Amino acid sequence: MTRTGSGPGRRRILQGAALAATGLLLPATRADAGTAAVDYPSAHWNPASTSNYSASSRPSTYAVDRVVIHVTQETFGNTLGIFQNPAKAVSAHYVVRSADGYIAQCVREHDIAWHAGNWNYNTRSIGIEHEGWVDQPAYFTDALYTQSAALTASVCERYGIPKDRTHIIGHVEVPGTDHTDPGPLWDWVRYIRLVNGV
């Protein structure tokens, strides 16, 4: 399914009412669903609804050359619930929890998550959501930065993506977006240093 620019924005969807995730979980229908489905060994499989991403076989169908950094504008649990709701039409490959850096993988990397609000960028990127709000830097904990940077470094190494600000971008930098995340309080200098192991 090719996403166009129509429909509600990602921020509006993520800021929607809290969902009761247990009532929204659908049985796994994909052959690769389960704990072995993660692409990053430190992640835990928490699948998005198959209605909220496009099945693909990247990188053979689309080259992966970007990582897009997001901030959820929502809690970790509510974000997972939104991704599991088949009516929401939104997902990301990963969600990182603020308190401890726990990583949930919601979409396999070979599939196309609907996170960037730009189909071209969706096809060529891995989307990483971070629990929190752009104006509340207390959510950007040491654990969140450290675990997210290790994940981003792994993605970059596996796809040959340079570990720089040209290829690791904020959602705000996606052409045509109306989003501001991760916001001016996200410490890009620290993050890129962590990604590079500095």
Tab-separated table of C-alpha atoms in Angstrom:
chain	number	residue	atom	x	y	z
A	1	MET	CA	0.000	0.000	0.000
A	2	THR	CA	1.453	3.322	-1.009
A	3	ARG	CA	0.789	6.079	1.495
A	4	THR	CA	-0.090	9.471	0.136
A	5	GLY	CA	-0.126	12.729	2.030
A	6	SER	CA	-3.829	12.454	2.830
A	7	GLY	CA	-5.290	11.570	6.181
A	8	PRO	CA	-4.517	12.756	9.684
A	9	GLY	CA	-0.935	13.629	10.587
A	10	ARG	CA	1.257	11.317	12.627
A	11	ARG	CA	1.411	13.739	15.545
A	12	ARG	CA	-2.390	13.951	15.723
A	13	ILE	CA	-2.590	10.180	15.664
A	14	LEU	CA	0.038	9.775	18.381
A	15	GLN	CA	-1.602	12.456	20.502
A	16	GLY	CA	-4.946	10.684	20.252
A	17	ALA	CA	-6.694	9.235	23.238
A	18	ALA	CA	-4.883	6.555	25.201
A	19	LEU	CA	-5.642	3.095	23.944
A	20	ALA	CA	-6.245	-0.038	25.939
A	21	ALA	CA	-3.483	-2.063	24.330
A	22	THR	CA	-4.662	-5.385	25.631
A	23	GLY	CA	-7.951	-4.989	23.812
A	24	LEU	CA	-6.212	-4.092	20.576
A	25	LEU	CA	-3.666	-6.859	20.256
A	26	LEU	CA	-4.263	-8.968	17.212
A	27	PRO	CA	-3.055	-12.517	16.825
A	28	ALA	CA	0.207	-12.793	14.941
A	29	THR	CA	-0.531	-13.637	11.326
A	30	ARG	CA	2.959	-13.254	9.927
A	31	ALA	CA	5.295	-16.194	9.676
A	32	ASP	CA	8.100	-14.231	11.321
A	33	ALA	CA	6.124	-13.001	14.333
A	34	GLY	CA	7.601	-13.957	17.680
A	35	THR	CA	10.676	-13.408	19.761
A	36	ALA	CA	13.023	-14.554	16.990
A	37	ALA	CA	11.706	-11.828	14.690
A	38	VAL	CA	13.890	-9.019	15.989
A	39	ASP	CA	16.550	-7.530	13.734
A	40	TYR	CA	18.477	-6.008	16.635
A	41	PRO	CA	19.404	-8.517	19.370
A	42	SER	CA	18.672	-6.142	22.288
A	43	ALA	CA	15.141	-5.406	21.043
A	44	HIS	CA	11.957	-7.200	22.047
A	45	TRP	CA	9.285	-8.025	19.473
A	46	ASN	CA	6.069	-6.043	19.941
A	47	PRO	CA	4.492	-6.061	16.475
A	48	ALA	CA	2.514	-3.251	14.941
A	49	SER	CA	-0.707	-4.153	13.185
A	50	THR	CA	-0.019	-5.398	9.668
A	51	SER	CA	-2.475	-2.674	8.573
A	52	ASN	CA	0.013	-0.006	9.675
A	53	TYR	CA	3.044	-0.714	7.465
A	54	SER	CA	3.893	-2.031	4.018
A	55	ALA	CA	5.371	-5.479	3.529
A	56	SER	CA	8.588	-5.336	1.532
A	57	SER	CA	11.934	-7.043	1.053
A	58	ARG	CA	14.333	-4.198	1.708
A	59	PRO	CA	17.112	-3.614	0.921
A	60	SER	CA	16.608	-5.492	-2.350
A	61	THR	CA	13.425	-3.531	-3.180
A	62	TYR	CA	14.543	-0.202	-1.685
A	63	ALA	CA	17.989	0.825	-0.478
A	64	VAL	CA	18.093	1.821	3.184
A	65	ASP	CA	20.238	4.930	3.590
A	66	ARG	CA	18.768	6.917	6.493
A	67	VAL	CA	17.765	6.660	10.134
A	68	VAL	CA	14.947	8.989	11.178
A	69	ILE	CA	14.828	10.005	14.844
A	70	HIS	CA	11.405	10.730	16.354
A	71	VAL	CA	9.921	11.696	19.713
A	72	THR	CA	6.531	10.105	20.348
A	73	GLN	CA	4.661	12.960	22.059
A	74	GLU	CA	3.115	10.072	23.960
A	75	THR	CA	4.006	7.461	26.560
A	76	PHE	CA	5.801	4.267	25.585
A	77	GLY	CA	2.789	2.038	26.296
A	78	ASN	CA	0.339	4.259	24.481
A	79	THR	CA	2.659	4.440	21.461
A	80	LEU	CA	2.750	0.643	21.228
A	81	GLY	CA	-1.034	0.578	21.516
A	82	ILE	CA	-1.383	3.086	18.701
A	83	PHE	CA	0.901	1.036	16.454
A	84	GLN	CA	-1.187	-2.068	17.233
A	85	ASN	CA	-4.457	-0.339	16.341
A	86	PRO	CA	-5.239	-1.214	12.685
A	87	ALA	CA	-7.207	2.017	12.253
A	88	LYS	CA	-4.252	4.329	12.993
A	89	ALA	CA	-2.127	3.926	9.813
A	90	VAL	CA	1.139	4.701	11.619
A	91	SER	CA	4.154	2.752	12.861
A	92	ALA	CA	7.908	2.865	13.366
A	93	HIS	CA	10.490	0.124	13.319
A	94	TYR	CA	11.525	0.712	16.938
A	95	VAL	CA	10.349	2.488	20.093
A	96	VAL	CA	12.805	3.310	22.901
A	97	ARG	CA	11.507	3.683	26.478
A	98	SER	CA	12.724	6.679	28.455
A	99	ALA	CA	13.253	5.191	31.918
A	100	ASP	CA	15.586	2.338	31.020
A	101	GLY	CA	16.261	2.370	27.274
A	102	TYR	CA	14.158	-0.771	26.674
A	103	ILE	CA	13.695	-1.225	22.912
A	104	ALA	CA	10.561	-2.605	21.302
A	105	GLN	CA	10.732	-3.591	17.644
A	106	CYS	CA	7.343	-3.052	16.012
A	107	VAL	CA	8.107	-3.508	12.297
A	108	ARG	CA	10.773	-5.704	10.709
A	109	GLU	CA	13.511	-3.680	9.033
A	110	HIS	CA	12.830	-5.301	5.661
A	111	ASP	CA	9.292	-3.850	5.807
A	112	ILE	CA	8.342	-0.194	5.352
A	113	ALA	CA	7.121	1.514	8.516
A	114	TRP	CA	4.817	4.507	8.103
A	115	HIS	CA	6.708	7.016	10.228
A	116	ALA	CA	8.159	9.817	8.135
A	117	GLY	CA	5.074	11.327	6.502
A	118	ASN	CA	6.913	11.091	3.171
A	119	TRP	CA	6.670	7.869	1.165
A	120	ASN	CA	10.164	8.199	-0.339
A	121	TYR	CA	11.701	8.597	3.115
A	122	ASN	CA	9.602	5.744	4.499
A	123	THR	CA	10.975	3.408	1.826
A	124	ARG	CA	14.610	4.338	2.463
A	125	SER	CA	14.794	4.710	6.238
A	126	ILE	CA	14.574	3.015	9.600
A	127	GLY	CA	12.313	4.920	11.998
A	128	ILE	CA	13.190	5.071	15.695
A	129	GLU	CA	10.658	6.582	18.100
A	130	HIS	CA	11.673	7.799	21.556
A	131	GLU	CA	9.243	8.049	24.436
A	132	GLY	CA	8.653	11.603	25.543
A	133	TRP	CA	7.716	15.092	24.544
A	134	VAL	CA	9.884	17.554	22.617
A	135	ASP	CA	9.540	20.220	25.332
A	136	GLN	CA	10.272	17.886	28.281
A	137	PRO	CA	14.001	17.031	28.193
A	138	ALA	CA	13.742	14.923	31.359
A	139	TYR	CA	12.499	12.142	29.059
A	140	PHE	CA	15.857	12.183	27.222
A	141	THR	CA	17.625	10.053	29.823
A	142	ASP	CA	21.130	8.629	29.717
A	143	ALA	CA	19.609	5.170	29.185
A	144	LEU	CA	17.466	6.383	26.287
A	145	TYR	CA	20.410	8.088	24.541
A	146	THR	CA	22.790	5.171	25.155
A	147	GLN	CA	20.471	2.379	24.037
A	148	SER	CA	19.117	4.325	21.060
A	149	ALA	CA	22.621	5.249	19.894
A	150	ALA	CA	23.697	1.589	20.066
A	151	LEU	CA	20.644	0.650	17.988
A	152	THR	CA	21.352	3.388	15.431
A	153	ALA	CA	25.018	2.355	15.227
A	154	SER	CA	23.943	-1.236	14.536
A	155	VAL	CA	21.513	-0.145	11.819
A	156	CYS	CA	24.181	2.024	10.201
A	157	GLU	CA	26.737	-0.805	10.260
A	158	ARG	CA	24.323	-3.348	8.788
A	159	TYR	CA	23.245	-1.093	5.889
A	160	GLY	CA	26.502	0.785	5.302
A	161	ILE	CA	24.962	4.104	6.377
A	162	PRO	CA	27.457	6.822	7.349
A	163	LYS	CA	27.146	7.712	11.032
A	164	ASP	CA	26.653	11.432	10.479
A	165	ARG	CA	23.954	14.092	10.586
A	166	THR	CA	23.367	13.837	6.852
A	167	HIS	CA	22.178	10.253	7.240
A	168	ILE	CA	20.857	10.274	10.828
A	169	ILE	CA	18.152	12.904	10.750
A	170	GLY	CA	15.287	14.220	12.803
A	171	HIS	CA	11.706	13.911	11.665
A	172	VAL	CA	11.701	17.699	11.349
A	173	GLU	CA	14.256	17.328	8.529
A	174	VAL	CA	12.101	15.061	6.341
A	175	PRO	CA	10.984	17.065	3.285
A	176	GLY	CA	7.344	18.115	3.418
A	177	THR	CA	6.856	17.304	7.089
A	178	ASP	CA	5.035	19.538	9.548
A	179	HIS	CA	6.689	17.867	12.560
A	180	THR	CA	9.169	19.422	14.965
A	181	ASP	CA	10.545	16.279	16.613
A	182	PRO	CA	12.913	15.447	18.069
A	183	GLY	CA	12.971	19.171	18.894
A	184	PRO	CA	15.641	21.678	19.913
A	185	LEU	CA	16.247	19.980	23.288
A	186	TRP	CA	17.460	16.738	21.661
A	187	ASP	CA	21.259	16.676	22.094
A	188	TRP	CA	22.467	15.857	18.583
A	189	VAL	CA	26.163	16.345	19.406
A	190	ARG	CA	25.964	13.850	22.256
A	191	TYR	CA	23.861	11.428	20.218
A	192	ILE	CA	26.175	11.343	17.178
A	193	ARG	CA	29.195	10.908	19.479
A	194	LEU	CA	27.470	7.941	21.126
A	195	VAL	CA	26.564	6.454	17.739
A	196	ASN	CA	30.211	6.692	16.753
A	197	GLY	CA	31.427	5.272	20.054
A	198	VAL	CA	33.214	8.481	21.024
